[in-house]
PDB file of C-alpha atoms and ligand atoms in Angstrom:
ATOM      1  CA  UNK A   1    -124.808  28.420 258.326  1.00  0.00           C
ATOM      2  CA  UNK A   2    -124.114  27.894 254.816  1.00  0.00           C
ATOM      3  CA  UNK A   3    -120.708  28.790 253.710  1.00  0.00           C
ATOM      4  CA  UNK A   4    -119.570  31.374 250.879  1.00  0.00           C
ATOM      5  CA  UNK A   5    -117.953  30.196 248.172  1.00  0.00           C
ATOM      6  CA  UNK A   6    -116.457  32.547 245.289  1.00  0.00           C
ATOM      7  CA  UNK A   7    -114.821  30.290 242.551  1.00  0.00           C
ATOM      8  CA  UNK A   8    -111.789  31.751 240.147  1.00  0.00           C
ATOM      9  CA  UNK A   9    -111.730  29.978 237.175  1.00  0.00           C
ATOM     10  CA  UNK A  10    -109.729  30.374 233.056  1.00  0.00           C
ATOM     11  CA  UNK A  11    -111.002  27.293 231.544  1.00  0.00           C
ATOM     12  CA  UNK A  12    -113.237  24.993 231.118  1.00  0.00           C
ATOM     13  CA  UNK A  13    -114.700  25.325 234.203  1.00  0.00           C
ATOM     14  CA  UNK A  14    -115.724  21.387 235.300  1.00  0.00           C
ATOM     15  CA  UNK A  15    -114.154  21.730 238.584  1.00  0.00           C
ATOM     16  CA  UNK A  16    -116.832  24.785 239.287  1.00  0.00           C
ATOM     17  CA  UNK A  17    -119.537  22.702 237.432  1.00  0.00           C
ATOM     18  CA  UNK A  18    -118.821  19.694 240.103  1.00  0.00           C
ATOM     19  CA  UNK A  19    -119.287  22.473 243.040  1.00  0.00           C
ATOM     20  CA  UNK A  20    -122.279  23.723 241.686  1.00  0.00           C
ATOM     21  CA  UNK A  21    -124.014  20.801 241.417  1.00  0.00           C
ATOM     22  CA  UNK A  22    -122.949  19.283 244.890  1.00  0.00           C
ATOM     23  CA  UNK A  23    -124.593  23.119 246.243  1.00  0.00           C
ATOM     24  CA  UNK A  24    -127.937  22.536 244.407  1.00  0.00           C
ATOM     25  CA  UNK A  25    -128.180  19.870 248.227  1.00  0.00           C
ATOM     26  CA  UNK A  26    -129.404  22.119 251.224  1.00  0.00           C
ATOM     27  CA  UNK A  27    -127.094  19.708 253.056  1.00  0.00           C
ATOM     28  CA  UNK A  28    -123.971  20.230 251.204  1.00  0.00           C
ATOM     29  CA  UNK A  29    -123.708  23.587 253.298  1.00  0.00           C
ATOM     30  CA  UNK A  30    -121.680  25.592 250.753  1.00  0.00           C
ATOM     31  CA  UNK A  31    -123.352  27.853 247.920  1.00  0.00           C
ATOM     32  CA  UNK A  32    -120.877  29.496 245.145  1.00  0.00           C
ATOM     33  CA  UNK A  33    -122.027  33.225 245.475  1.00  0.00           C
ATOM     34  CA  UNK A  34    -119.435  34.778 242.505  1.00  0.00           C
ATOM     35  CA  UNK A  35    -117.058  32.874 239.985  1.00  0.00           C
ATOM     36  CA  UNK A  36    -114.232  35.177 238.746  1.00  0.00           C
ATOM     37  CA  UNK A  37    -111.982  34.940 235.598  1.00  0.00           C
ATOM     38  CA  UNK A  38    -108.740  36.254 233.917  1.00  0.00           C
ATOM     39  CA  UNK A  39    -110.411  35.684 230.378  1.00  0.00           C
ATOM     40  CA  UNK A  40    -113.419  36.469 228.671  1.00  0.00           C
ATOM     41  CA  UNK A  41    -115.309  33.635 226.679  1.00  0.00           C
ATOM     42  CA  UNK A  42    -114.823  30.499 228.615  1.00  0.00           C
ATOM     43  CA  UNK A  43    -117.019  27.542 228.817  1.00  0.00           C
ATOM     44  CA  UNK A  44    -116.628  27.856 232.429  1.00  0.00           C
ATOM     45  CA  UNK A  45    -118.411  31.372 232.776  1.00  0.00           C
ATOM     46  CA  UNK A  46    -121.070  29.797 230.744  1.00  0.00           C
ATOM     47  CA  UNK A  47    -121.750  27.265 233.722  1.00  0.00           C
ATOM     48  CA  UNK A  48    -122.174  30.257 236.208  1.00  0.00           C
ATOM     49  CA  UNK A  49    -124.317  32.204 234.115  1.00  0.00           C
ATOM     50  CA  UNK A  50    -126.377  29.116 233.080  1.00  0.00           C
ATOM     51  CA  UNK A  51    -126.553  28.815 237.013  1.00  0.00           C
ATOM     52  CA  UNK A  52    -127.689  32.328 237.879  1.00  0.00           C
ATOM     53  CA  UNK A  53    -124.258  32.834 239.720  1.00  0.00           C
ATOM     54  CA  UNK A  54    -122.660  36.355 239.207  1.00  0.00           C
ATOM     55  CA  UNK A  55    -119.376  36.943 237.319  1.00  0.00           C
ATOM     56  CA  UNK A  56    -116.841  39.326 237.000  1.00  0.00           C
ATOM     57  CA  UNK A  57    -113.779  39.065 234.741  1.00  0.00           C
ATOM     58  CA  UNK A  58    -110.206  40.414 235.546  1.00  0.00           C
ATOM     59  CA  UNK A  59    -107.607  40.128 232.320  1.00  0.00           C
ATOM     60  CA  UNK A  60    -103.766  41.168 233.521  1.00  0.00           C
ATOM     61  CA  UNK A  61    -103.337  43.444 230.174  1.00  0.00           C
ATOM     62  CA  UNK A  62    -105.962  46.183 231.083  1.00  0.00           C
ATOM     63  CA  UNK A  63    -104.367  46.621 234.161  1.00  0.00           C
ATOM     64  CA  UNK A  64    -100.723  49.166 234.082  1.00  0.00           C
ATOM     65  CA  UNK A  65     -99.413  47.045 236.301  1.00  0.00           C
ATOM     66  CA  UNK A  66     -99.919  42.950 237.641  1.00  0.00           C
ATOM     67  CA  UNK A  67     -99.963  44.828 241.105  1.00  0.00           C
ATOM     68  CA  UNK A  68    -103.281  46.710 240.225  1.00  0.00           C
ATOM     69  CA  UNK A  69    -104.508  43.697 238.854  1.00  0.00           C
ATOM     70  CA  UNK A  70    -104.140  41.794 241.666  1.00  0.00           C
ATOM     71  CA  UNK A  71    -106.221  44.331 244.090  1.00  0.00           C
ATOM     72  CA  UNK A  72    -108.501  44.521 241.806  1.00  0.00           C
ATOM     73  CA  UNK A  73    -109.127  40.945 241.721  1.00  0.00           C
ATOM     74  CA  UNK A  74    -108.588  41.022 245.704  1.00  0.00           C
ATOM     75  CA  UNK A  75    -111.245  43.915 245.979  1.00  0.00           C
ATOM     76  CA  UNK A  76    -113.686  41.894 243.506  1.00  0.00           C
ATOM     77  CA  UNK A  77    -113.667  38.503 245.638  1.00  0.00           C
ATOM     78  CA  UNK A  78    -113.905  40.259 248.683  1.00  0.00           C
ATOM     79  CA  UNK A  79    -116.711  42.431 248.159  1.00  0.00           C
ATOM     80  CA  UNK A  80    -118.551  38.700 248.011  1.00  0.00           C
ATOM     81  CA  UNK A  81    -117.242  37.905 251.624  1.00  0.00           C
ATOM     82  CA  UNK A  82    -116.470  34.861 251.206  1.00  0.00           C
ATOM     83  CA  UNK A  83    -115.943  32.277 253.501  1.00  0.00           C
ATOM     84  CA  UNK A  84    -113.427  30.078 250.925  1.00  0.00           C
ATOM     85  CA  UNK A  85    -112.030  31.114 247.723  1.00  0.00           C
ATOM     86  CA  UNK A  86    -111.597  28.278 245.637  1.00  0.00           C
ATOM     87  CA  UNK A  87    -109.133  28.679 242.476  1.00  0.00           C
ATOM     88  CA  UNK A  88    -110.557  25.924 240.208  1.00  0.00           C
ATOM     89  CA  UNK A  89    -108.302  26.187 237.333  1.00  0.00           C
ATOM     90  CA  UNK A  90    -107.608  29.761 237.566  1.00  0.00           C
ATOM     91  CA  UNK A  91    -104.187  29.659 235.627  1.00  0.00           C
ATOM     92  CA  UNK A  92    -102.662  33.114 237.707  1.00  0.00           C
ATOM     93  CA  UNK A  93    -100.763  33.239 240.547  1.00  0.00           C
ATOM     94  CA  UNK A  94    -101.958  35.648 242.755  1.00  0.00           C
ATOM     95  CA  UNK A  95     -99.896  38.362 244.457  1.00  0.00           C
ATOM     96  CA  UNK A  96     -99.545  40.041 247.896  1.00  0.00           C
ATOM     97  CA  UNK A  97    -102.651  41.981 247.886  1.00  0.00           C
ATOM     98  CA  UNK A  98    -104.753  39.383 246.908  1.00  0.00           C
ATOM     99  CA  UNK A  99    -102.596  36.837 249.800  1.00  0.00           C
ATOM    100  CA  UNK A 100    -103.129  40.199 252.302  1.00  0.00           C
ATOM    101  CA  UNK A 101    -107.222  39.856 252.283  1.00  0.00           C
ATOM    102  CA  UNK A 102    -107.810  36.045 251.653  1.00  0.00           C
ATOM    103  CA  UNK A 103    -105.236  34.315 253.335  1.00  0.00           C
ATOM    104  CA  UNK A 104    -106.062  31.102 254.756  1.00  0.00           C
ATOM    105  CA  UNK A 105    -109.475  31.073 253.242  1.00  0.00           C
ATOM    106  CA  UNK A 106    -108.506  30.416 249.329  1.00  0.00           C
ATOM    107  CA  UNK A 107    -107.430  27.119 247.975  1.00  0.00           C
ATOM    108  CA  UNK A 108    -106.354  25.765 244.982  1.00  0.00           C
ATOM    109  CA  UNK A 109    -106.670  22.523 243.223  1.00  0.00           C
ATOM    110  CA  UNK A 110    -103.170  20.977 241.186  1.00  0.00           C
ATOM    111  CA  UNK A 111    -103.593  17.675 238.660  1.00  0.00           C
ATOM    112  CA  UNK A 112    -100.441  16.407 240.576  1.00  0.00           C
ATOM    113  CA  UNK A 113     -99.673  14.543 243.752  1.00  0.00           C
ATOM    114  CA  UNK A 114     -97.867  17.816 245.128  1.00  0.00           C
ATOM    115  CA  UNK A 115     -94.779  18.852 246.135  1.00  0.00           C
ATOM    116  CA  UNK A 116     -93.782  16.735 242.939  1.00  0.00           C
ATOM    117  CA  UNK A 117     -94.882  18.396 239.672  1.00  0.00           C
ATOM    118  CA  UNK A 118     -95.742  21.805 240.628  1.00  0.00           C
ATOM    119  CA  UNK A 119     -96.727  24.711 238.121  1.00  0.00           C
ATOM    120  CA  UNK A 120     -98.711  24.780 234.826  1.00  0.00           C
ATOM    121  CA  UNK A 121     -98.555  21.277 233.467  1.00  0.00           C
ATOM    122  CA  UNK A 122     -98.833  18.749 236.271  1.00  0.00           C
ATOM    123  CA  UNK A 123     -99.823  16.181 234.191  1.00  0.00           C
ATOM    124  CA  UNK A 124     -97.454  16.479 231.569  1.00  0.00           C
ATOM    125  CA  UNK A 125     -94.474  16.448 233.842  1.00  0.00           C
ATOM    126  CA  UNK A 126     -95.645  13.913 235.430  1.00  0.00           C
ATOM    127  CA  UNK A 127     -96.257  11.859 232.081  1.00  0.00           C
ATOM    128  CA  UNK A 128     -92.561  13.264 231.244  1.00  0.00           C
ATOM    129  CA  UNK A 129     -90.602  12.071 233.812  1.00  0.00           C
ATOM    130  CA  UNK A 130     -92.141   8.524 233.842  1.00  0.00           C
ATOM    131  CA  UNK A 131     -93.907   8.391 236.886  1.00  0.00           C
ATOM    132  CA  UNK A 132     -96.254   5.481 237.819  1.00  0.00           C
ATOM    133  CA  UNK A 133     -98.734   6.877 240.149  1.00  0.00           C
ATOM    134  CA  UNK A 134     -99.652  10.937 240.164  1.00  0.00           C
ATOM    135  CA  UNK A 135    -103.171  12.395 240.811  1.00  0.00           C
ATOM    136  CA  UNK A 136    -104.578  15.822 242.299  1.00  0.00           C
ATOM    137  CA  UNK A 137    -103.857  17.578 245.394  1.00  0.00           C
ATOM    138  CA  UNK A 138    -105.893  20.401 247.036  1.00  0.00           C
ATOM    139  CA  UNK A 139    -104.199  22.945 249.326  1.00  0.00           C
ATOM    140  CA  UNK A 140    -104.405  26.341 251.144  1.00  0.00           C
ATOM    141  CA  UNK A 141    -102.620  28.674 248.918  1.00  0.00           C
ATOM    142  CA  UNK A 142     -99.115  30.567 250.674  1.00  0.00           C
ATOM    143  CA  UNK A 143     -96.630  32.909 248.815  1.00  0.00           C
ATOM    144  CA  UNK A 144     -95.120  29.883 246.992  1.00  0.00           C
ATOM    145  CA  UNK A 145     -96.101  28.098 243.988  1.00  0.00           C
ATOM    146  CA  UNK A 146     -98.510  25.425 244.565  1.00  0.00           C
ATOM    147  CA  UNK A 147     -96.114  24.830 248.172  1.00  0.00           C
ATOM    148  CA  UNK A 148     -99.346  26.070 250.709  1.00  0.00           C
ATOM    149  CA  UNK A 149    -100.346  23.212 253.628  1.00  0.00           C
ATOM    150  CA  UNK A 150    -102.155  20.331 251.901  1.00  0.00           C
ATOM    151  CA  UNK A 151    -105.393  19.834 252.550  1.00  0.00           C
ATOM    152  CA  UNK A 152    -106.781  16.271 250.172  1.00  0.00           C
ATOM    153  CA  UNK A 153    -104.712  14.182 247.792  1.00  0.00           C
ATOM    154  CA  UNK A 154    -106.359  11.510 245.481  1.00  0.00           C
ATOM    155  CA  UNK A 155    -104.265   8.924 243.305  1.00  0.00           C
ATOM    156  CA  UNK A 156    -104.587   7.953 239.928  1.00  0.00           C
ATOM    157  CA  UNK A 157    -102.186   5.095 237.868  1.00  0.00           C
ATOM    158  CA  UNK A 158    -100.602   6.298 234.896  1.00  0.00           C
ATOM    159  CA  UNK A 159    -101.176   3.644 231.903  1.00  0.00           C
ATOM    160  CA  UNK A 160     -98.633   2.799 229.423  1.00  0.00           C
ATOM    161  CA  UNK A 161    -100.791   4.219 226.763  1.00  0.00           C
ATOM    162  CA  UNK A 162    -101.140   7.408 228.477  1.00  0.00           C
ATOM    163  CA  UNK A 163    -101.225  10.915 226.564  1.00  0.00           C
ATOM    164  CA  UNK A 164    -101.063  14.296 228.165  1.00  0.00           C
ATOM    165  CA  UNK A 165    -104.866  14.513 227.915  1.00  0.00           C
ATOM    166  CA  UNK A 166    -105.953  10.908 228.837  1.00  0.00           C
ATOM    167  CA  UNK A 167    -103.762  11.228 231.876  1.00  0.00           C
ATOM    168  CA  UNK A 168    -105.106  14.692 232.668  1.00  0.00           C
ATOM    169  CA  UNK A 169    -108.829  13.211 231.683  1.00  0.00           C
ATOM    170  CA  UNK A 170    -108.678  10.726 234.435  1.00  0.00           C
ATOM    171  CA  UNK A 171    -106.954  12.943 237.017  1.00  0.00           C
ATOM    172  CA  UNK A 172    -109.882  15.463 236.924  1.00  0.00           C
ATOM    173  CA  UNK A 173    -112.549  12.700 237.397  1.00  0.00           C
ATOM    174  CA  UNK A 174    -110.832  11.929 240.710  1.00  0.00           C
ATOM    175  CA  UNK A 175    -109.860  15.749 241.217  1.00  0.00           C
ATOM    176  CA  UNK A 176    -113.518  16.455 241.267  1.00  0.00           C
ATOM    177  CA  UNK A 177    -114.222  14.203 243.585  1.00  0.00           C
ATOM    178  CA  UNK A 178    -111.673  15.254 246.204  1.00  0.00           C
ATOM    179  CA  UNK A 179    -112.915  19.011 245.469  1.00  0.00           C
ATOM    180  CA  UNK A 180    -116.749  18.647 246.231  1.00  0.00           C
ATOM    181  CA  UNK A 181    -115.834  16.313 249.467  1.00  0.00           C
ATOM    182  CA  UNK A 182    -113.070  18.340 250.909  1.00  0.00           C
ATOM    183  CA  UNK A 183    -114.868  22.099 250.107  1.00  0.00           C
ATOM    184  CA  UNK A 184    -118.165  20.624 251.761  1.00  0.00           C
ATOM    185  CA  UNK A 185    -116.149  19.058 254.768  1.00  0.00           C
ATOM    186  CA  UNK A 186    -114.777  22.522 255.739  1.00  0.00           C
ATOM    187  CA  UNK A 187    -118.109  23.932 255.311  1.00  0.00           C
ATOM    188  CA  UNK A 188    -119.995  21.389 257.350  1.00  0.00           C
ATOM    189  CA  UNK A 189    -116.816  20.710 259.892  1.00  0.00           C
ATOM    190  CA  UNK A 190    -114.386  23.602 259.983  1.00  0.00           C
ATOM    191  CA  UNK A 191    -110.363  22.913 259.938  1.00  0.00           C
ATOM    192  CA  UNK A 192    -107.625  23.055 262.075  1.00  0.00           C
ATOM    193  CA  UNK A 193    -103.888  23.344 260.470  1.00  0.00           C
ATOM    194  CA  UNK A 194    -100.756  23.138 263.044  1.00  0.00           C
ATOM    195  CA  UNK A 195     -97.502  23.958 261.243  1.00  0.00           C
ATOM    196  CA  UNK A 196     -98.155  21.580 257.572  1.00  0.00           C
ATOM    197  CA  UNK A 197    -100.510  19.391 258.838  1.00  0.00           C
ATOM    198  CA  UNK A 198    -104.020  19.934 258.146  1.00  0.00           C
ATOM    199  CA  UNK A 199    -107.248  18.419 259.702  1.00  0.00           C
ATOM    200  CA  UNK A 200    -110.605  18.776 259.194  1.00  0.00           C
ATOM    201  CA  UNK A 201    -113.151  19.096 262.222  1.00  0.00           C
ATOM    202  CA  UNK A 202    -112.304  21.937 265.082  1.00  0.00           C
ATOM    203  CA  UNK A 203    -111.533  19.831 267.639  1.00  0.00           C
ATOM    204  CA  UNK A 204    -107.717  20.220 268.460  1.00  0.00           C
ATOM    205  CA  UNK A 205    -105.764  16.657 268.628  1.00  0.00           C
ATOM    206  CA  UNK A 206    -104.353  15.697 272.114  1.00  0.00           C
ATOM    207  CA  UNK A 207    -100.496  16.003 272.000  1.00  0.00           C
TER     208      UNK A 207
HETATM  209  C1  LIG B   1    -107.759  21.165 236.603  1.00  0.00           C
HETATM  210  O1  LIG B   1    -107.215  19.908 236.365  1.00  0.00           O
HETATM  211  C2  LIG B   1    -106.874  21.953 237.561  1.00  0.00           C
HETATM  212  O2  LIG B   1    -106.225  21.167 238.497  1.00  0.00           O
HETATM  213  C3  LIG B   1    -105.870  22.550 236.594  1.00  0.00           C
HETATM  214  O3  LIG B   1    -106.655  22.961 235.526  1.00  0.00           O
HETATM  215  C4  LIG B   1    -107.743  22.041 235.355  1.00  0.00           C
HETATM  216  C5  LIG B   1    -109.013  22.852 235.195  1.00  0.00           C
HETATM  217  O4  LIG B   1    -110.059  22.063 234.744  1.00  0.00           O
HETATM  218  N1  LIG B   1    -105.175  23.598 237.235  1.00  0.00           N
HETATM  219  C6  LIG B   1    -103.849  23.775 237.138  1.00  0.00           C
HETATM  220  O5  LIG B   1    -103.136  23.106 236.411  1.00  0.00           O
HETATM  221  C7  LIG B   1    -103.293  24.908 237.994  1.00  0.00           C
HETATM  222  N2  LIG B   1    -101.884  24.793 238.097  1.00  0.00           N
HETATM  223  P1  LIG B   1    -111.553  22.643 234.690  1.00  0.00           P
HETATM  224  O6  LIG B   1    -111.479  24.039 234.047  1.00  0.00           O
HETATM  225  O7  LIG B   1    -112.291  21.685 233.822  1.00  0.00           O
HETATM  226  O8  LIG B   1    -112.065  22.691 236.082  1.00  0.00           O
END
């Protein structure tokens, strides 16, 4: 069976590009039925309409409240029933209503090795405080920010030359990468998670 894949996006939208492409293969075993946004205007709601995927857009400031916005983000995604909810640079944290229907089915992708360099700029904290290695990390999204059980990590070098955007340049080719491989192996395999540790495949590991 081919899994259902909504896709929350703000930016540019090359992370959702990647995933559409890998789902044009039969074999892949994912297709990206919605792709959802805080903003209007982004390139990345271009590349769903270009694709004939179906969007809907959620902005915080037409909503009274960041609670109403969050069900009615929750309500949107769900009415897709999706199988994973991937946030590929969807720059909002979600809140309990949201958490309440798509728990354990919605991940999120970070440009930093986490737990180090959580939140907004991954990159340029991680350019900041002089690391040598950093790189992307995809994981199951919990109540914390960018703390949920990790599911892929990929490394990149930081160069001496480094800016902000080369850095972040070269983290998203890798990022990409670990997104397409790691969505389609939960498609194709399933997962398992006991306590942090997370495992593709739904074979449980002898103890
Ligand atoms: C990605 O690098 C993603 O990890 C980052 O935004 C970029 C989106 O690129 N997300 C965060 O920093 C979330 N904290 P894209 O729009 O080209 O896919």
């Amino acid at each position: 069976m081919t899994s259902r894949l909504v896709v929350l996006v703000s930016g540019s939208g090359t992370n959702l590009q990647a995933l559409l492409d890998a789902c044009a293969d039969p074999d892949y075993g994912a297709r990206v039925v919605a792709v959802g946004a805080d903003r209007d205007g982004i390139l990345a709601l271009e590349r769903a309409e270009r694709a004939g995927v179906p969007t809907f857009v959620h902005r915080v400031k037409d909503y009274p409240s960041r609670e109403e916005w969050d069900a009615a983000l929750a309500d949107d995604v769900a009415a897709y029933q999706p199988d994973l909810v991937i946030s590929a640079g969807f720059m909002k944290l979600v809140g309990a209503a949201f958490l309440a229907k798509l728990r354990g089915r919605f991940l999120n992708t970070h440009p930093a090795l986490l737990p180090s360099f959580p939140g907004m700029h991954g990159a340029r904290d991680a350019l900041a405080y002089g690391v040598k290695v950093t790189g992307a990390t995809l994981f199951v999204v919990d109540e914390g920010v960018d703390t949920g059980v990790i599911v892929a990590q990929r490394v990149v070098e930081v160069e001496d030359d480094d800016t902000e955007e080369t850095l972040h340049e070269r983290i998203k080719v890798v990022e990409r990468q670990m997104l397409v491989d790691a969505v389609g192996r939960i498609a194709r395999e399933g997962y398992l998670v006991t306590e942090r540790r997370f495992r593709f495949g739904s074979e449980r590991p002898r103890s």
